[in-house]
């Protein structure tokens, strides 16, 4: 048991708590469950109306709290950072296998540690160039069928977006393509992670009409989840651009906003309609005259 916990890089305090539980009933939560519960919850898919199902779900509070953040890792030179990225590339070559999936997950965790260290601030250009160079590999992790690896890949993107902000602009197109596709998948955990990641990207990068095109496509998706999530993404974008709405108005974005809202309010799914109603009110606060029309 201790060996397995060590393999998954579980903190020593958590290990002690888990091992301590063995004496009570002779059993412990499986590693897969620990790993799943330990990953960041960030934002629920139903953030605007707290889901009763989510609150009723069994949780492991200590483990979840501990895994919200990673310990920072520091580098001393540009060359050292470049070598770290160079070493990671080999793990993402080719298809995912039993031999490389754990290395991929560990690489994603290391990227998260570097992201909260000094790399983004002291070696900004080298850091972003390294992320861009490894983006194909990060997306392989995001699209993995292994839940833990997919979640870790999403966490990398979320945290780099928070740190880099507009620095992520050149990568937004390919990120949104992959993440919105993930949102339409059958795995609930991966789908929700995709939703959270898209929402964070939209809230942090520069506005572009291309983002609105992606939201509009999601509003037309055959799967319910992307249509549901799209209402939340649009609301996030509207709140972000509320004080400089000319960005949206002068690029054809406002027409797309209105198309998305009309589509959502008329959706066959009541959950989508309900979610889009909240988005409509955010829109009405910014463009009251158009909202009444």
PDB file of C-alpha atoms in Angstrom, residues 57-286:
ATOM      1  CA  UNK A  57     -21.613  12.743  -3.164  1.00  0.00           C
ATOM      2  CA  UNK A  58     -19.186  11.116  -0.687  1.00  0.00           C
ATOM      3  CA  UNK A  59     -16.012  13.127  -0.354  1.00  0.00           C
ATOM      4  CA  UNK A  60     -12.576  12.907   1.204  1.00  0.00           C
ATOM      5  CA  UNK A  61     -12.083  16.512   2.377  1.00  0.00           C
ATOM      6  CA  UNK A  62      -8.520  16.214   3.657  1.00  0.00           C
ATOM      7  CA  UNK A  63      -7.236  14.682   0.425  1.00  0.00           C
ATOM      8  CA  UNK A  64      -9.125  17.121  -1.811  1.00  0.00           C
ATOM      9  CA  UNK A  65      -7.813  20.110   0.107  1.00  0.00           C
ATOM     10  CA  UNK A  66      -4.241  18.882  -0.066  1.00  0.00           C
ATOM     11  CA  UNK A  67      -4.342  18.346  -3.822  1.00  0.00           C
ATOM     12  CA  UNK A  68      -5.683  21.795  -4.708  1.00  0.00           C
ATOM     13  CA  UNK A  69      -2.130  23.077  -4.982  1.00  0.00           C
ATOM     14  CA  UNK A  70       1.286  21.691  -5.823  1.00  0.00           C
ATOM     15  CA  UNK A  71       4.612  22.593  -4.285  1.00  0.00           C
ATOM     16  CA  UNK A  72       6.574  25.094  -6.424  1.00  0.00           C
ATOM     17  CA  UNK A  73       9.644  23.994  -8.366  1.00  0.00           C
ATOM     18  CA  UNK A  74      12.388  26.479  -9.205  1.00  0.00           C
ATOM     19  CA  UNK A  75      14.965  26.784 -11.989  1.00  0.00           C
ATOM     20  CA  UNK A  76      18.179  28.790 -12.101  1.00  0.00           C
ATOM     21  CA  UNK A  77      18.773  29.425 -15.814  1.00  0.00           C
ATOM     22  CA  UNK A  78      17.066  29.509 -19.200  1.00  0.00           C
ATOM     23  CA  UNK A  79      19.154  26.513 -20.238  1.00  0.00           C
ATOM     24  CA  UNK A  80      17.994  24.446 -17.270  1.00  0.00           C
ATOM     25  CA  UNK A  81      14.353  25.172 -18.129  1.00  0.00           C
ATOM     26  CA  UNK A  82      14.907  24.316 -21.803  1.00  0.00           C
ATOM     27  CA  UNK A  83      16.499  21.010 -20.811  1.00  0.00           C
ATOM     28  CA  UNK A  84      13.516  20.124 -18.614  1.00  0.00           C
ATOM     29  CA  UNK A  85      11.175  20.620 -21.571  1.00  0.00           C
ATOM     30  CA  UNK A  86      13.539  18.708 -23.875  1.00  0.00           C
ATOM     31  CA  UNK A  87      13.580  15.737 -21.504  1.00  0.00           C
ATOM     32  CA  UNK A  88       9.774  15.677 -21.360  1.00  0.00           C
ATOM     33  CA  UNK A  89       9.276  15.442 -25.127  1.00  0.00           C
ATOM     34  CA  UNK A  90      10.340  11.793 -25.247  1.00  0.00           C
ATOM     35  CA  UNK A  91       7.482  10.758 -22.938  1.00  0.00           C
ATOM     36  CA  UNK A  92       4.864  12.256 -25.267  1.00  0.00           C
ATOM     37  CA  UNK A  93       6.147  10.739 -28.502  1.00  0.00           C
ATOM     38  CA  UNK A  94       3.791   8.330 -30.270  1.00  0.00           C
ATOM     39  CA  UNK A  95       0.700   6.805 -28.737  1.00  0.00           C
ATOM     40  CA  UNK A  96      -0.052   6.433 -25.053  1.00  0.00           C
ATOM     41  CA  UNK A  97       1.003   3.076 -23.589  1.00  0.00           C
ATOM     42  CA  UNK A  98       1.488   1.242 -20.326  1.00  0.00           C
ATOM     43  CA  UNK A  99       5.136   2.239 -20.546  1.00  0.00           C
ATOM     44  CA  UNK A 100       4.680   6.003 -20.917  1.00  0.00           C
ATOM     45  CA  UNK A 101       1.360   7.079 -19.362  1.00  0.00           C
ATOM     46  CA  UNK A 102       2.711   7.519 -15.847  1.00  0.00           C
ATOM     47  CA  UNK A 103       5.695   9.498 -17.157  1.00  0.00           C
ATOM     48  CA  UNK A 104       3.242  11.743 -18.986  1.00  0.00           C
ATOM     49  CA  UNK A 105       1.240  12.285 -15.816  1.00  0.00           C
ATOM     50  CA  UNK A 106       4.383  13.012 -13.801  1.00  0.00           C
ATOM     51  CA  UNK A 107       5.525  15.461 -16.498  1.00  0.00           C
ATOM     52  CA  UNK A 108       2.199  17.307 -16.243  1.00  0.00           C
ATOM     53  CA  UNK A 109       2.565  17.471 -12.471  1.00  0.00           C
ATOM     54  CA  UNK A 110       6.090  18.842 -12.901  1.00  0.00           C
ATOM     55  CA  UNK A 111       4.799  21.517 -15.269  1.00  0.00           C
ATOM     56  CA  UNK A 112       2.262  22.514 -12.629  1.00  0.00           C
ATOM     57  CA  UNK A 113       5.051  22.792 -10.063  1.00  0.00           C
ATOM     58  CA  UNK A 114       7.182  24.893 -12.405  1.00  0.00           C
ATOM     59  CA  UNK A 115       4.173  27.109 -13.116  1.00  0.00           C
ATOM     60  CA  UNK A 116       3.909  28.089  -9.440  1.00  0.00           C
ATOM     61  CA  UNK A 117       7.672  28.504  -9.197  1.00  0.00           C
ATOM     62  CA  UNK A 118       9.826  31.212 -10.781  1.00  0.00           C
ATOM     63  CA  UNK A 119       9.755  30.041 -14.417  1.00  0.00           C
ATOM     64  CA  UNK A 120       6.747  32.128 -15.593  1.00  0.00           C
ATOM     65  CA  UNK A 121       8.108  35.335 -14.056  1.00  0.00           C
ATOM     66  CA  UNK A 122      11.910  35.111 -14.296  1.00  0.00           C
ATOM     67  CA  UNK A 123      12.068  33.116 -17.551  1.00  0.00           C
ATOM     68  CA  UNK A 124       8.770  34.208 -19.100  1.00  0.00           C
ATOM     69  CA  UNK A 125       9.593  33.838 -22.816  1.00  0.00           C
ATOM     70  CA  UNK A 126      11.414  30.526 -22.366  1.00  0.00           C
ATOM     71  CA  UNK A 127       8.528  29.204 -20.273  1.00  0.00           C
ATOM     72  CA  UNK A 128       5.846  30.088 -22.831  1.00  0.00           C
ATOM     73  CA  UNK A 129       7.982  28.803 -25.716  1.00  0.00           C
ATOM     74  CA  UNK A 130       8.423  25.530 -23.835  1.00  0.00           C
ATOM     75  CA  UNK A 131       4.675  25.201 -23.190  1.00  0.00           C
ATOM     76  CA  UNK A 132       3.925  25.922 -26.855  1.00  0.00           C
ATOM     77  CA  UNK A 133       6.523  23.367 -27.959  1.00  0.00           C
ATOM     78  CA  UNK A 134       5.041  20.737 -25.658  1.00  0.00           C
ATOM     79  CA  UNK A 135       1.408  21.642 -26.407  1.00  0.00           C
ATOM     80  CA  UNK A 136       0.828  18.598 -28.595  1.00  0.00           C
ATOM     81  CA  UNK A 137       1.960  16.392 -25.710  1.00  0.00           C
ATOM     82  CA  UNK A 138      -0.154  18.263 -23.168  1.00  0.00           C
ATOM     83  CA  UNK A 139      -3.195  17.788 -25.416  1.00  0.00           C
ATOM     84  CA  UNK A 140      -2.435  14.068 -25.652  1.00  0.00           C
ATOM     85  CA  UNK A 141      -2.677  14.020 -21.865  1.00  0.00           C
ATOM     86  CA  UNK A 142      -5.922  16.039 -21.922  1.00  0.00           C
ATOM     87  CA  UNK A 143      -7.461  13.605 -24.425  1.00  0.00           C
ATOM     88  CA  UNK A 144      -6.290  10.483 -22.579  1.00  0.00           C
ATOM     89  CA  UNK A 145      -8.877   7.846 -21.676  1.00  0.00           C
ATOM     90  CA  UNK A 146      -7.145   7.552 -18.301  1.00  0.00           C
ATOM     91  CA  UNK A 147      -9.091   9.908 -16.057  1.00  0.00           C
ATOM     92  CA  UNK A 148      -6.142  10.816 -13.833  1.00  0.00           C
ATOM     93  CA  UNK A 149      -3.934  11.741 -16.801  1.00  0.00           C
ATOM     94  CA  UNK A 150      -6.701  13.715 -18.525  1.00  0.00           C
ATOM     95  CA  UNK A 151      -7.432  15.650 -15.328  1.00  0.00           C
ATOM     96  CA  UNK A 152      -3.746  16.413 -14.809  1.00  0.00           C
ATOM     97  CA  UNK A 153      -3.457  17.633 -18.408  1.00  0.00           C
ATOM     98  CA  UNK A 154      -6.474  19.894 -17.885  1.00  0.00           C
ATOM     99  CA  UNK A 155      -4.945  21.190 -14.638  1.00  0.00           C
ATOM    100  CA  UNK A 156      -1.782  22.188 -16.523  1.00  0.00           C
ATOM    101  CA  UNK A 157      -3.816  24.208 -19.038  1.00  0.00           C
ATOM    102  CA  UNK A 158      -5.965  25.804 -16.320  1.00  0.00           C
ATOM    103  CA  UNK A 159      -3.011  26.881 -14.218  1.00  0.00           C
ATOM    104  CA  UNK A 160      -0.882  28.093 -17.136  1.00  0.00           C
ATOM    105  CA  UNK A 161      -3.892  30.123 -18.359  1.00  0.00           C
ATOM    106  CA  UNK A 162      -4.211  31.734 -14.935  1.00  0.00           C
ATOM    107  CA  UNK A 163      -0.505  32.569 -14.872  1.00  0.00           C
ATOM    108  CA  UNK A 164       0.118  33.501 -18.504  1.00  0.00           C
ATOM    109  CA  UNK A 165      -3.201  35.186 -19.334  1.00  0.00           C
ATOM    110  CA  UNK A 166      -2.876  36.797 -22.797  1.00  0.00           C
ATOM    111  CA  UNK A 167       0.458  34.984 -23.182  1.00  0.00           C
ATOM    112  CA  UNK A 168      -1.669  31.958 -24.051  1.00  0.00           C
ATOM    113  CA  UNK A 169      -3.376  33.786 -26.965  1.00  0.00           C
ATOM    114  CA  UNK A 170      -1.409  32.019 -29.755  1.00  0.00           C
ATOM    115  CA  UNK A 171      -2.514  28.622 -28.376  1.00  0.00           C
ATOM    116  CA  UNK A 172      -6.208  29.383 -27.750  1.00  0.00           C
ATOM    117  CA  UNK A 173      -7.515  28.042 -31.064  1.00  0.00           C
ATOM    118  CA  UNK A 174      -6.086  24.529 -30.754  1.00  0.00           C
ATOM    119  CA  UNK A 175      -6.843  24.410 -27.013  1.00  0.00           C
ATOM    120  CA  UNK A 176     -10.527  25.246 -27.476  1.00  0.00           C
ATOM    121  CA  UNK A 177     -10.895  22.762 -30.347  1.00  0.00           C
ATOM    122  CA  UNK A 178      -9.626  19.929 -28.167  1.00  0.00           C
ATOM    123  CA  UNK A 179     -11.287  20.934 -24.911  1.00  0.00           C
ATOM    124  CA  UNK A 180     -14.769  21.496 -26.351  1.00  0.00           C
ATOM    125  CA  UNK A 181     -14.508  18.075 -27.979  1.00  0.00           C
ATOM    126  CA  UNK A 182     -13.616  16.666 -24.541  1.00  0.00           C
ATOM    127  CA  UNK A 183     -16.745  18.325 -23.103  1.00  0.00           C
ATOM    128  CA  UNK A 184     -18.908  16.231 -25.418  1.00  0.00           C
ATOM    129  CA  UNK A 185     -17.412  12.937 -24.236  1.00  0.00           C
ATOM    130  CA  UNK A 186     -19.217  10.299 -22.213  1.00  0.00           C
ATOM    131  CA  UNK A 187     -16.900  10.451 -19.184  1.00  0.00           C
ATOM    132  CA  UNK A 188     -18.484  12.879 -16.737  1.00  0.00           C
ATOM    133  CA  UNK A 189     -15.278  13.742 -14.863  1.00  0.00           C
ATOM    134  CA  UNK A 190     -13.357  14.465 -18.076  1.00  0.00           C
ATOM    135  CA  UNK A 191     -16.289  16.422 -19.489  1.00  0.00           C
ATOM    136  CA  UNK A 192     -16.517  18.613 -16.382  1.00  0.00           C
ATOM    137  CA  UNK A 193     -12.749  19.142 -16.371  1.00  0.00           C
ATOM    138  CA  UNK A 194     -13.010  20.290 -19.999  1.00  0.00           C
ATOM    139  CA  UNK A 195     -15.789  22.712 -19.061  1.00  0.00           C
ATOM    140  CA  UNK A 196     -13.780  24.211 -16.209  1.00  0.00           C
ATOM    141  CA  UNK A 197     -10.681  24.547 -18.392  1.00  0.00           C
ATOM    142  CA  UNK A 198     -12.521  26.300 -21.236  1.00  0.00           C
ATOM    143  CA  UNK A 199     -14.135  28.687 -18.742  1.00  0.00           C
ATOM    144  CA  UNK A 200     -10.773  29.624 -17.223  1.00  0.00           C
ATOM    145  CA  UNK A 201      -9.189  30.140 -20.656  1.00  0.00           C
ATOM    146  CA  UNK A 202     -12.032  32.461 -21.742  1.00  0.00           C
ATOM    147  CA  UNK A 203     -11.724  34.435 -18.497  1.00  0.00           C
ATOM    148  CA  UNK A 204      -7.955  34.952 -18.852  1.00  0.00           C
ATOM    149  CA  UNK A 205      -6.979  35.316 -22.529  1.00  0.00           C
ATOM    150  CA  UNK A 206      -7.596  38.300 -24.814  1.00  0.00           C
ATOM    151  CA  UNK A 207     -11.025  38.538 -26.431  1.00  0.00           C
ATOM    152  CA  UNK A 208     -11.245  37.350 -30.024  1.00  0.00           C
ATOM    153  CA  UNK A 209     -14.277  36.792 -32.225  1.00  0.00           C
ATOM    154  CA  UNK A 210     -12.881  33.275 -32.772  1.00  0.00           C
ATOM    155  CA  UNK A 211     -13.790  32.500 -29.144  1.00  0.00           C
ATOM    156  CA  UNK A 212     -17.378  33.495 -29.910  1.00  0.00           C
ATOM    157  CA  UNK A 213     -17.348  31.199 -32.953  1.00  0.00           C
ATOM    158  CA  UNK A 214     -16.313  28.288 -30.709  1.00  0.00           C
ATOM    159  CA  UNK A 215     -19.109  29.089 -28.235  1.00  0.00           C
ATOM    160  CA  UNK A 216     -21.635  29.293 -31.080  1.00  0.00           C
ATOM    161  CA  UNK A 217     -20.526  25.890 -32.377  1.00  0.00           C
ATOM    162  CA  UNK A 218     -20.872  24.458 -28.873  1.00  0.00           C
ATOM    163  CA  UNK A 219     -24.434  25.853 -28.696  1.00  0.00           C
ATOM    164  CA  UNK A 220     -25.245  23.730 -31.767  1.00  0.00           C
ATOM    165  CA  UNK A 221     -23.542  20.546 -30.551  1.00  0.00           C
ATOM    166  CA  UNK A 222     -25.558  17.326 -30.753  1.00  0.00           C
ATOM    167  CA  UNK A 223     -24.564  16.514 -27.156  1.00  0.00           C
ATOM    168  CA  UNK A 224     -26.305  18.258 -24.260  1.00  0.00           C
ATOM    169  CA  UNK A 225     -23.174  18.926 -22.166  1.00  0.00           C
ATOM    170  CA  UNK A 226     -21.418  21.362 -24.554  1.00  0.00           C
ATOM    171  CA  UNK A 227     -24.714  23.231 -25.065  1.00  0.00           C
ATOM    172  CA  UNK A 228     -25.137  23.461 -21.291  1.00  0.00           C
ATOM    173  CA  UNK A 229     -21.533  24.523 -20.723  1.00  0.00           C
ATOM    174  CA  UNK A 230     -21.667  27.087 -23.548  1.00  0.00           C
ATOM    175  CA  UNK A 231     -24.173  29.165 -21.570  1.00  0.00           C
ATOM    176  CA  UNK A 232     -21.659  29.389 -18.722  1.00  0.00           C
ATOM    177  CA  UNK A 233     -18.759  30.234 -21.044  1.00  0.00           C
ATOM    178  CA  UNK A 234     -20.778  32.986 -22.677  1.00  0.00           C
ATOM    179  CA  UNK A 235     -21.712  34.435 -19.274  1.00  0.00           C
ATOM    180  CA  UNK A 236     -18.019  34.423 -18.273  1.00  0.00           C
ATOM    181  CA  UNK A 237     -17.088  36.225 -21.501  1.00  0.00           C
ATOM    182  CA  UNK A 238     -19.844  38.832 -21.054  1.00  0.00           C
ATOM    183  CA  UNK A 239     -18.772  39.606 -17.484  1.00  0.00           C
ATOM    184  CA  UNK A 240     -15.148  39.901 -18.598  1.00  0.00           C
ATOM    185  CA  UNK A 241     -15.933  42.258 -21.490  1.00  0.00           C
ATOM    186  CA  UNK A 242     -18.672  44.278 -19.745  1.00  0.00           C
ATOM    187  CA  UNK A 243     -16.443  47.335 -19.292  1.00  0.00           C
ATOM    188  CA  UNK A 244     -15.041  47.322 -22.819  1.00  0.00           C
ATOM    189  CA  UNK A 245     -18.007  46.029 -24.784  1.00  0.00           C
ATOM    190  CA  UNK A 246     -16.807  47.709 -27.996  1.00  0.00           C
ATOM    191  CA  UNK A 247     -14.444  44.721 -28.381  1.00  0.00           C
ATOM    192  CA  UNK A 248     -17.499  42.542 -28.847  1.00  0.00           C
ATOM    193  CA  UNK A 249     -19.582  45.051 -30.815  1.00  0.00           C
ATOM    194  CA  UNK A 250     -17.032  45.940 -33.481  1.00  0.00           C
ATOM    195  CA  UNK A 251     -16.078  42.413 -34.557  1.00  0.00           C
ATOM    196  CA  UNK A 252     -19.464  40.866 -35.217  1.00  0.00           C
ATOM    197  CA  UNK A 253     -19.302  39.239 -31.824  1.00  0.00           C
ATOM    198  CA  UNK A 254     -22.518  40.799 -30.512  1.00  0.00           C
ATOM    199  CA  UNK A 255     -24.578  39.159 -33.256  1.00  0.00           C
ATOM    200  CA  UNK A 256     -23.055  35.808 -32.294  1.00  0.00           C
ATOM    201  CA  UNK A 257     -23.833  36.476 -28.622  1.00  0.00           C
ATOM    202  CA  UNK A 258     -27.482  37.062 -29.487  1.00  0.00           C
ATOM    203  CA  UNK A 259     -27.630  33.960 -31.708  1.00  0.00           C
ATOM    204  CA  UNK A 260     -26.226  31.850 -28.865  1.00  0.00           C
ATOM    205  CA  UNK A 261     -28.743  33.220 -26.358  1.00  0.00           C
ATOM    206  CA  UNK A 262     -31.722  32.712 -28.692  1.00  0.00           C
ATOM    207  CA  UNK A 263     -30.566  29.182 -29.482  1.00  0.00           C
ATOM    208  CA  UNK A 264     -30.105  28.326 -25.798  1.00  0.00           C
ATOM    209  CA  UNK A 265     -33.446  29.786 -24.698  1.00  0.00           C
ATOM    210  CA  UNK A 266     -35.194  27.649 -27.327  1.00  0.00           C
ATOM    211  CA  UNK A 267     -33.153  24.485 -26.633  1.00  0.00           C
ATOM    212  CA  UNK A 268     -35.040  21.205 -26.352  1.00  0.00           C
ATOM    213  CA  UNK A 269     -33.276  20.484 -23.048  1.00  0.00           C
ATOM    214  CA  UNK A 270     -34.767  22.324 -20.019  1.00  0.00           C
ATOM    215  CA  UNK A 271     -31.378  22.424 -18.271  1.00  0.00           C
ATOM    216  CA  UNK A 272     -29.839  24.307 -21.204  1.00  0.00           C
ATOM    217  CA  UNK A 273     -32.756  26.752 -21.277  1.00  0.00           C
ATOM    218  CA  UNK A 274     -32.433  27.400 -17.546  1.00  0.00           C
ATOM    219  CA  UNK A 275     -28.672  27.970 -17.773  1.00  0.00           C
ATOM    220  CA  UNK A 276     -29.060  30.327 -20.719  1.00  0.00           C
ATOM    221  CA  UNK A 277     -31.651  32.403 -18.841  1.00  0.00           C
ATOM    222  CA  UNK A 278     -28.919  33.384 -16.389  1.00  0.00           C
ATOM    223  CA  UNK A 279     -26.698  34.332 -19.323  1.00  0.00           C
ATOM    224  CA  UNK A 280     -29.491  36.410 -20.864  1.00  0.00           C
ATOM    225  CA  UNK A 281     -29.708  38.561 -17.711  1.00  0.00           C
ATOM    226  CA  UNK A 282     -25.948  39.156 -17.802  1.00  0.00           C
ATOM    227  CA  UNK A 283     -26.369  40.251 -21.446  1.00  0.00           C
ATOM    228  CA  UNK A 284     -29.350  42.474 -20.550  1.00  0.00           C
ATOM    229  CA  UNK A 285     -27.272  44.400 -18.006  1.00  0.00           C
ATOM    230  CA  UNK A 286     -24.717  45.314 -20.680  1.00  0.00           C
TER     231      UNK A 286
END
